Amino acid sequence: NAGVTQTPKFQVLKTGQSMTLQCAQDMNHEYMSWYRQDPGMGLRLIHYSVGAGITDQGEVPNGYNVSRSTTEDFPLRLLSAAPSQTSVYFCASSSRGQKTEAFFGQGTRLTVV
Amino acid sequence: DAKTTQPPSMDCAEGRAANLPCNHSTISGNEYVYWYRQIHSQGPQYIIHGLKNNETNEMASLIITEDRKSSTLILPHATLRDTAVYYCIVGTTSGTYKYIFGTGTRLKVLA
């Protein structure tokens, strides 16, 4: 049981390049989310999904796209990378119910030069 | 979702209890209080959550005031490994996909 797996762990992009951050979970969770964390700040919600085929925007969605074709995977696409997107990105998953909590991946550290 | 207020930093001696406060004066009746911590720059780790009764697990205790406007996370015997940023979050159990994180409390456990 691997939990939430994010790849890659580190990435350097040039301004204008595109890329996809991968996130996979093996807990059959309905909910998945992407957050970004800038230095000295808390996490901010980018996009989320409450089930396969259902996605919605969070607090800071501009410049990012998501899709959820399977329960397990929730990739985050940067369309045209900008230096302002330099950040650490965390993926999380959780399930419906009363006694639940979110499980977070170990993060992807992205630098845009 | 309700927002929370936490002190930016705290120190605690190793072996002593660490008491981390959180204010959430606008919490709604169906919202829980969740605590997570982030060690170095790892992904946040769940600690505990509760609605209105005090809760205890193998990691910590959560004390929620009767009016639910504030809570305290208690680490009973802090160790150096408990040095981390602690986040208090309020939300519903059906909304665990959309947490609103503040800046948390940076706890430093001193040897």
Short mmCIF file of N, CA and C in Angstrom, two decimals, chain B:
data_model
loop_
_atom_site.label_atom_id
_atom_site.label_comp_id
_atom_site.label_asym_id
_atom_site.label_seq_id
_atom_site.Cartn_x
_atom_site.Cartn_y
_atom_site.Cartn_z
N ASP B 1 -15.58 28.14 4.09
CA ASP B 1 -15.06 27.46 5.27
C ASP B 1 -14.52 28.45 6.28
N ALA B 2 -14.61 28.06 7.56
CA ALA B 2 -14.13 28.94 8.61
C ALA B 2 -12.61 29.06 8.52
N LYS B 3 -12.12 30.18 8.99
CA LYS B 3 -10.67 30.37 9.03
C LYS B 3 -10.20 30.20 10.46
N THR B 4 -8.94 29.97 10.62
CA THR B 4 -8.36 29.75 11.94
C THR B 4 -7.23 30.72 12.18
N THR B 5 -6.93 30.94 13.45
CA THR B 5 -5.83 31.79 13.88
C THR B 5 -4.95 31.01 14.83
N GLN B 6 -3.64 30.98 14.51
CA GLN B 6 -2.68 30.27 15.34
C GLN B 6 -1.47 31.17 15.59
N PRO B 7 -0.79 30.99 16.72
CA PRO B 7 0.46 31.75 16.93
C PRO B 7 1.50 31.29 15.92
N PRO B 8 2.34 32.19 15.44
CA PRO B 8 3.29 31.80 14.40
C PRO B 8 4.36 30.84 14.87
N SER B 9 4.75 30.91 16.13
CA SER B 9 5.82 30.02 16.59
C SER B 9 5.70 29.76 18.08
N MET B 10 6.24 28.62 18.49
CA MET B 10 6.29 28.24 19.90
C MET B 10 7.51 27.38 20.12
N ASP B 11 8.05 27.43 21.33
CA ASP B 11 9.13 26.53 21.74
C ASP B 11 8.61 25.63 22.85
N CYS B 12 9.19 24.45 22.95
CA CYS B 12 8.82 23.50 24.00
C CYS B 12 10.05 22.69 24.36
N ALA B 13 10.24 22.46 25.66
CA ALA B 13 11.36 21.62 26.09
C ALA B 13 11.05 20.16 25.83
N GLU B 14 12.06 19.43 25.41
CA GLU B 14 11.88 18.00 25.16
C GLU B 14 11.39 17.30 26.42
N GLY B 15 10.39 16.43 26.24
CA GLY B 15 9.83 15.71 27.37
C GLY B 15 8.65 16.40 28.03
N ARG B 16 8.50 17.67 27.75
CA ARG B 16 7.37 18.40 28.31
C ARG B 16 6.18 18.36 27.34
N ALA B 17 5.02 18.72 27.85
CA ALA B 17 3.84 18.77 27.01
C ALA B 17 3.87 20.04 26.14
N ALA B 18 3.53 19.85 24.88
CA ALA B 18 3.39 21.00 23.98
C ALA B 18 1.90 21.27 23.79
N ASN B 19 1.49 22.50 24.08
CA ASN B 19 0.09 22.89 23.95
C ASN B 19 -0.05 23.93 22.86
N LEU B 20 -0.65 23.56 21.75
CA LEU B 20 -0.76 24.45 20.60
C LEU B 20 -2.20 24.93 20.48
N PRO B 21 -2.42 26.25 20.62
CA PRO B 21 -3.78 26.79 20.56
C PRO B 21 -4.23 27.13 19.14
N CYS B 22 -5.54 27.17 18.97
CA CYS B 22 -6.13 27.55 17.69
C CYS B 22 -7.48 28.23 17.95
N ASN B 23 -7.68 29.37 17.34
CA ASN B 23 -8.97 30.06 17.41
C ASN B 23 -9.73 29.85 16.11
N HIS B 24 -11.00 29.50 16.24
CA HIS B 24 -11.87 29.30 15.07
C HIS B 24 -13.25 29.78 15.44
N SER B 25 -13.37 31.08 15.65
CA SER B 25 -14.59 31.66 16.22
C SER B 25 -15.78 31.59 15.28
N THR B 26 -15.56 31.40 13.97
CA THR B 26 -16.69 31.37 13.02
C THR B 26 -17.02 29.94 12.58
N ILE B 27 -16.60 28.96 13.34
CA ILE B 27 -16.84 27.57 12.96
C ILE B 27 -18.34 27.28 12.92
N SER B 28 -18.76 26.51 11.93
CA SER B 28 -20.17 26.13 11.80
C SER B 28 -20.44 24.84 12.57
N GLY B 29 -21.73 24.58 12.80
CA GLY B 29 -22.11 23.44 13.61
C GLY B 29 -21.68 22.09 13.08
N ASN B 30 -21.54 21.97 11.75
CA ASN B 30 -21.18 20.68 11.16
C ASN B 30 -19.69 20.60 10.79
N GLU B 31 -18.93 21.58 11.20
CA GLU B 31 -17.51 21.59 10.86
C GLU B 31 -16.67 20.98 11.98
N TYR B 32 -15.72 20.17 11.57
CA TYR B 32 -14.78 19.54 12.48
C TYR B 32 -13.52 20.41 12.59
N VAL B 33 -12.74 20.15 13.62
CA VAL B 33 -11.41 20.73 13.75
C VAL B 33 -10.40 19.64 13.44
N TYR B 34 -9.56 19.90 12.45
CA TYR B 34 -8.51 18.96 12.05
C TYR B 34 -7.14 19.55 12.39
N TRP B 35 -6.23 18.69 12.77
CA TRP B 35 -4.84 19.09 12.97
C TRP B 35 -3.95 18.23 12.09
N TYR B 36 -3.05 18.93 11.40
CA TYR B 36 -2.03 18.28 10.60
C TYR B 36 -0.68 18.89 10.98
N ARG B 37 0.39 18.17 10.67
CA ARG B 37 1.71 18.76 10.83
C ARG B 37 2.55 18.48 9.60
N GLN B 38 3.53 19.37 9.39
CA GLN B 38 4.41 19.25 8.24
C GLN B 38 5.85 19.33 8.75
N ILE B 39 6.54 18.23 8.61
CA ILE B 39 7.92 18.13 9.07
C ILE B 39 8.84 18.45 7.90
N HIS B 40 9.73 19.41 8.11
CA HIS B 40 10.58 19.95 7.04
C HIS B 40 9.67 20.34 5.88
N SER B 41 9.88 19.87 4.71
CA SER B 41 9.02 20.22 3.57
C SER B 41 8.29 18.99 3.05
N GLN B 42 8.07 18.02 3.94
CA GLN B 42 7.33 16.83 3.54
C GLN B 42 5.85 17.16 3.40
N GLY B 43 5.08 16.23 2.88
CA GLY B 43 3.64 16.41 2.81
C GLY B 43 3.03 16.46 4.20
N PRO B 44 1.98 17.25 4.39
CA PRO B 44 1.33 17.29 5.71
C PRO B 44 0.87 15.91 6.16
N GLN B 45 0.93 15.71 7.45
CA GLN B 45 0.57 14.42 8.06
C GLN B 45 -0.59 14.65 9.03
N TYR B 46 -1.61 13.83 8.92
CA TYR B 46 -2.77 13.93 9.80
C TYR B 46 -2.39 13.59 11.23
N ILE B 47 -2.95 14.36 12.18
CA ILE B 47 -2.72 14.05 13.59
C ILE B 47 -4.02 13.59 14.26
N ILE B 48 -5.04 14.43 14.19
CA ILE B 48 -6.26 14.15 14.94
C ILE B 48 -7.36 15.08 14.46
N HIS B 49 -8.62 14.73 14.68
CA HIS B 49 -9.70 15.67 14.43
C HIS B 49 -10.85 15.39 15.38
N GLY B 50 -11.72 16.40 15.56
CA GLY B 50 -12.85 16.25 16.46
C GLY B 50 -13.94 17.24 16.14
N LEU B 51 -15.13 16.96 16.66
CA LEU B 51 -16.29 17.82 16.43
C LEU B 51 -16.57 18.69 17.65
N LYS B 52 -16.82 18.06 18.79
CA LYS B 52 -17.07 18.86 19.99
C LYS B 52 -16.56 18.17 21.25
N ASN B 53 -16.41 16.87 21.19
CA ASN B 53 -15.86 16.17 22.34
C ASN B 53 -14.34 16.13 22.25
N ASN B 54 -13.71 16.03 23.39
CA ASN B 54 -12.26 15.88 23.39
C ASN B 54 -11.90 14.54 22.76
N GLU B 55 -10.78 14.52 22.05
CA GLU B 55 -10.34 13.32 21.38
C GLU B 55 -8.89 13.02 21.75
N THR B 56 -8.56 11.74 21.78
CA THR B 56 -7.19 11.33 22.06
C THR B 56 -6.84 10.15 21.16
N ASN B 57 -5.63 10.17 20.64
CA ASN B 57 -5.12 9.01 19.92
C ASN B 57 -3.67 8.81 20.34
N GLU B 58 -2.97 7.96 19.63
CA GLU B 58 -1.61 7.61 20.04
C GLU B 58 -0.63 8.76 19.83
N MET B 59 -1.01 9.76 19.06
CA MET B 59 -0.11 10.87 18.80
C MET B 59 -0.37 12.06 19.71
N ALA B 60 -1.66 12.36 19.97
CA ALA B 60 -1.98 13.64 20.60
C ALA B 60 -3.37 13.60 21.21
N SER B 61 -3.67 14.69 21.93
CA SER B 61 -5.02 14.94 22.43
C SER B 61 -5.53 16.25 21.86
N LEU B 62 -6.82 16.31 21.64
CA LEU B 62 -7.47 17.52 21.13
C LEU B 62 -8.53 17.94 22.13
N ILE B 63 -8.38 19.17 22.62
CA ILE B 63 -9.34 19.72 23.56
C ILE B 63 -10.10 20.83 22.85
N ILE B 64 -11.41 20.72 22.75
CA ILE B 64 -12.25 21.72 22.10
C ILE B 64 -13.11 22.39 23.16
N THR B 65 -13.13 23.72 23.18
CA THR B 65 -13.94 24.42 24.18
C THR B 65 -15.42 24.16 23.95
N GLU B 66 -16.19 24.38 24.98
CA GLU B 66 -17.63 24.07 24.92
C GLU B 66 -18.33 24.88 23.83
N ASP B 67 -17.92 26.13 23.64
CA ASP B 67 -18.54 26.95 22.60
C ASP B 67 -17.92 26.68 21.22
N ARG B 68 -16.94 25.81 21.16
CA ARG B 68 -16.27 25.37 19.93
C ARG B 68 -15.53 26.48 19.21
N LYS B 69 -15.29 27.59 19.85
CA LYS B 69 -14.61 28.69 19.19
C LYS B 69 -13.10 28.59 19.26
N SER B 70 -12.60 27.66 20.03
CA SER B 70 -11.15 27.47 20.08
C SER B 70 -10.84 26.03 20.47
N SER B 71 -9.60 25.65 20.22
CA SER B 71 -9.17 24.29 20.56
C SER B 71 -7.68 24.31 20.88
N THR B 72 -7.22 23.23 21.50
CA THR B 72 -5.81 23.08 21.83
C THR B 72 -5.37 21.67 21.47
N LEU B 73 -4.28 21.60 20.74
CA LEU B 73 -3.64 20.32 20.45
C LEU B 73 -2.57 20.09 21.51
N ILE B 74 -2.58 18.92 22.11
CA ILE B 74 -1.61 18.61 23.15
C ILE B 74 -0.75 17.43 22.72
N LEU B 75 0.56 17.67 22.65
CA LEU B 75 1.52 16.58 22.47
C LEU B 75 2.06 16.29 23.86
N PRO B 76 1.72 15.17 24.46
CA PRO B 76 1.96 14.99 25.90
C PRO B 76 3.43 14.96 26.32
N HIS B 77 4.27 14.40 25.50
CA HIS B 77 5.71 14.32 25.82
C HIS B 77 6.49 14.62 24.55
N ALA B 78 6.71 15.89 24.30
CA ALA B 78 7.30 16.29 23.02
C ALA B 78 8.73 15.76 22.87
N THR B 79 9.05 15.31 21.67
CA THR B 79 10.40 14.88 21.34
C THR B 79 10.94 15.77 20.22
N LEU B 80 12.23 15.65 19.96
CA LEU B 80 12.84 16.46 18.90
C LEU B 80 12.16 16.19 17.56
N ARG B 81 11.67 14.96 17.38
CA ARG B 81 11.00 14.60 16.12
C ARG B 81 9.67 15.31 15.93
N ASP B 82 9.16 15.94 17.00
CA ASP B 82 7.89 16.68 16.88
C ASP B 82 8.10 18.10 16.37
N THR B 83 9.34 18.51 16.16
CA THR B 83 9.60 19.83 15.58
C THR B 83 9.01 19.87 14.17
N ALA B 84 8.07 20.80 13.95
CA ALA B 84 7.33 20.83 12.69
C ALA B 84 6.44 22.07 12.67
N VAL B 85 5.78 22.28 11.55
CA VAL B 85 4.72 23.30 11.46
C VAL B 85 3.39 22.58 11.65
N TYR B 86 2.59 23.09 12.58
CA TYR B 86 1.31 22.47 12.91
C TYR B 86 0.18 23.34 12.37
N TYR B 87 -0.72 22.72 11.63
CA TYR B 87 -1.84 23.42 11.01
C TYR B 87 -3.15 23.00 11.65
N CYS B 88 -3.94 23.98 12.00
CA CYS B 88 -5.31 23.77 12.49
C CYS B 88 -6.25 24.14 11.35
N ILE B 89 -7.15 23.25 10.99
CA ILE B 89 -8.05 23.46 9.86
C ILE B 89 -9.45 23.11 10.30
N VAL B 90 -10.42 23.89 9.87
CA VAL B 90 -11.81 23.53 10.14
C VAL B 90 -12.51 23.23 8.83
N GLY B 91 -13.38 22.24 8.84
CA GLY B 91 -14.09 21.84 7.64
C GLY B 91 -14.99 20.67 7.92
N THR B 92 -15.80 20.34 6.93
CA THR B 92 -16.71 19.21 7.08
C THR B 92 -16.03 17.92 6.65
N THR B 93 -16.56 16.80 7.09
CA THR B 93 -15.99 15.52 6.72
C THR B 93 -16.23 15.22 5.24
N SER B 94 -17.20 15.90 4.64
CA SER B 94 -17.44 15.72 3.21
C SER B 94 -16.65 16.71 2.39
N GLY B 95 -15.82 17.52 3.06
CA GLY B 95 -15.04 18.52 2.35
C GLY B 95 -13.55 18.37 2.55
N THR B 96 -13.09 17.16 2.77
CA THR B 96 -11.67 16.94 3.05
C THR B 96 -10.81 17.14 1.81
N TYR B 97 -11.45 17.47 0.68
CA TYR B 97 -10.68 17.73 -0.53
C TYR B 97 -10.38 19.21 -0.72
N LYS B 98 -10.86 20.05 0.17
CA LYS B 98 -10.71 21.49 -0.03
C LYS B 98 -10.36 22.19 1.27
N TYR B 99 -9.28 21.75 1.87
CA TYR B 99 -8.83 22.40 3.09
C TYR B 99 -8.37 23.82 2.80
N ILE B 100 -8.57 24.70 3.77
CA ILE B 100 -8.00 26.04 3.74
C ILE B 100 -6.92 26.08 4.81
N PHE B 101 -5.66 26.14 4.36
CA PHE B 101 -4.54 26.17 5.27
C PHE B 101 -4.18 27.61 5.61
N GLY B 102 -3.90 27.85 6.90
CA GLY B 102 -3.27 29.11 7.27
C GLY B 102 -1.77 28.91 7.23
N THR B 103 -1.06 29.74 7.97
CA THR B 103 0.39 29.62 8.02
C THR B 103 0.87 28.73 9.16
N GLY B 104 -0.06 28.29 10.04
CA GLY B 104 0.30 27.33 11.07
C GLY B 104 1.17 27.88 12.18
N THR B 105 1.52 26.98 13.11
CA THR B 105 2.43 27.28 14.21
C THR B 105 3.70 26.47 14.03
N ARG B 106 4.82 27.16 14.00
CA ARG B 106 6.10 26.46 13.90
C ARG B 106 6.54 26.10 15.31
N LEU B 107 6.47 24.81 15.65
CA LEU B 107 6.87 24.32 16.96
C LEU B 107 8.31 23.85 16.91
N LYS B 108 9.11 24.37 17.81
CA LYS B 108 10.49 23.93 17.94
C LYS B 108 10.65 23.26 19.29
N VAL B 109 11.02 22.00 19.29
CA VAL B 109 11.27 21.26 20.52
C VAL B 109 12.75 21.35 20.83
N LEU B 110 13.04 21.83 22.02
CA LEU B 110 14.43 22.11 22.41
C LEU B 110 14.98 21.00 23.30
N ALA B 111 16.22 20.59 23.01
CA ALA B 111 16.86 19.53 23.80
C ALA B 111 17.24 20.03 25.19
#
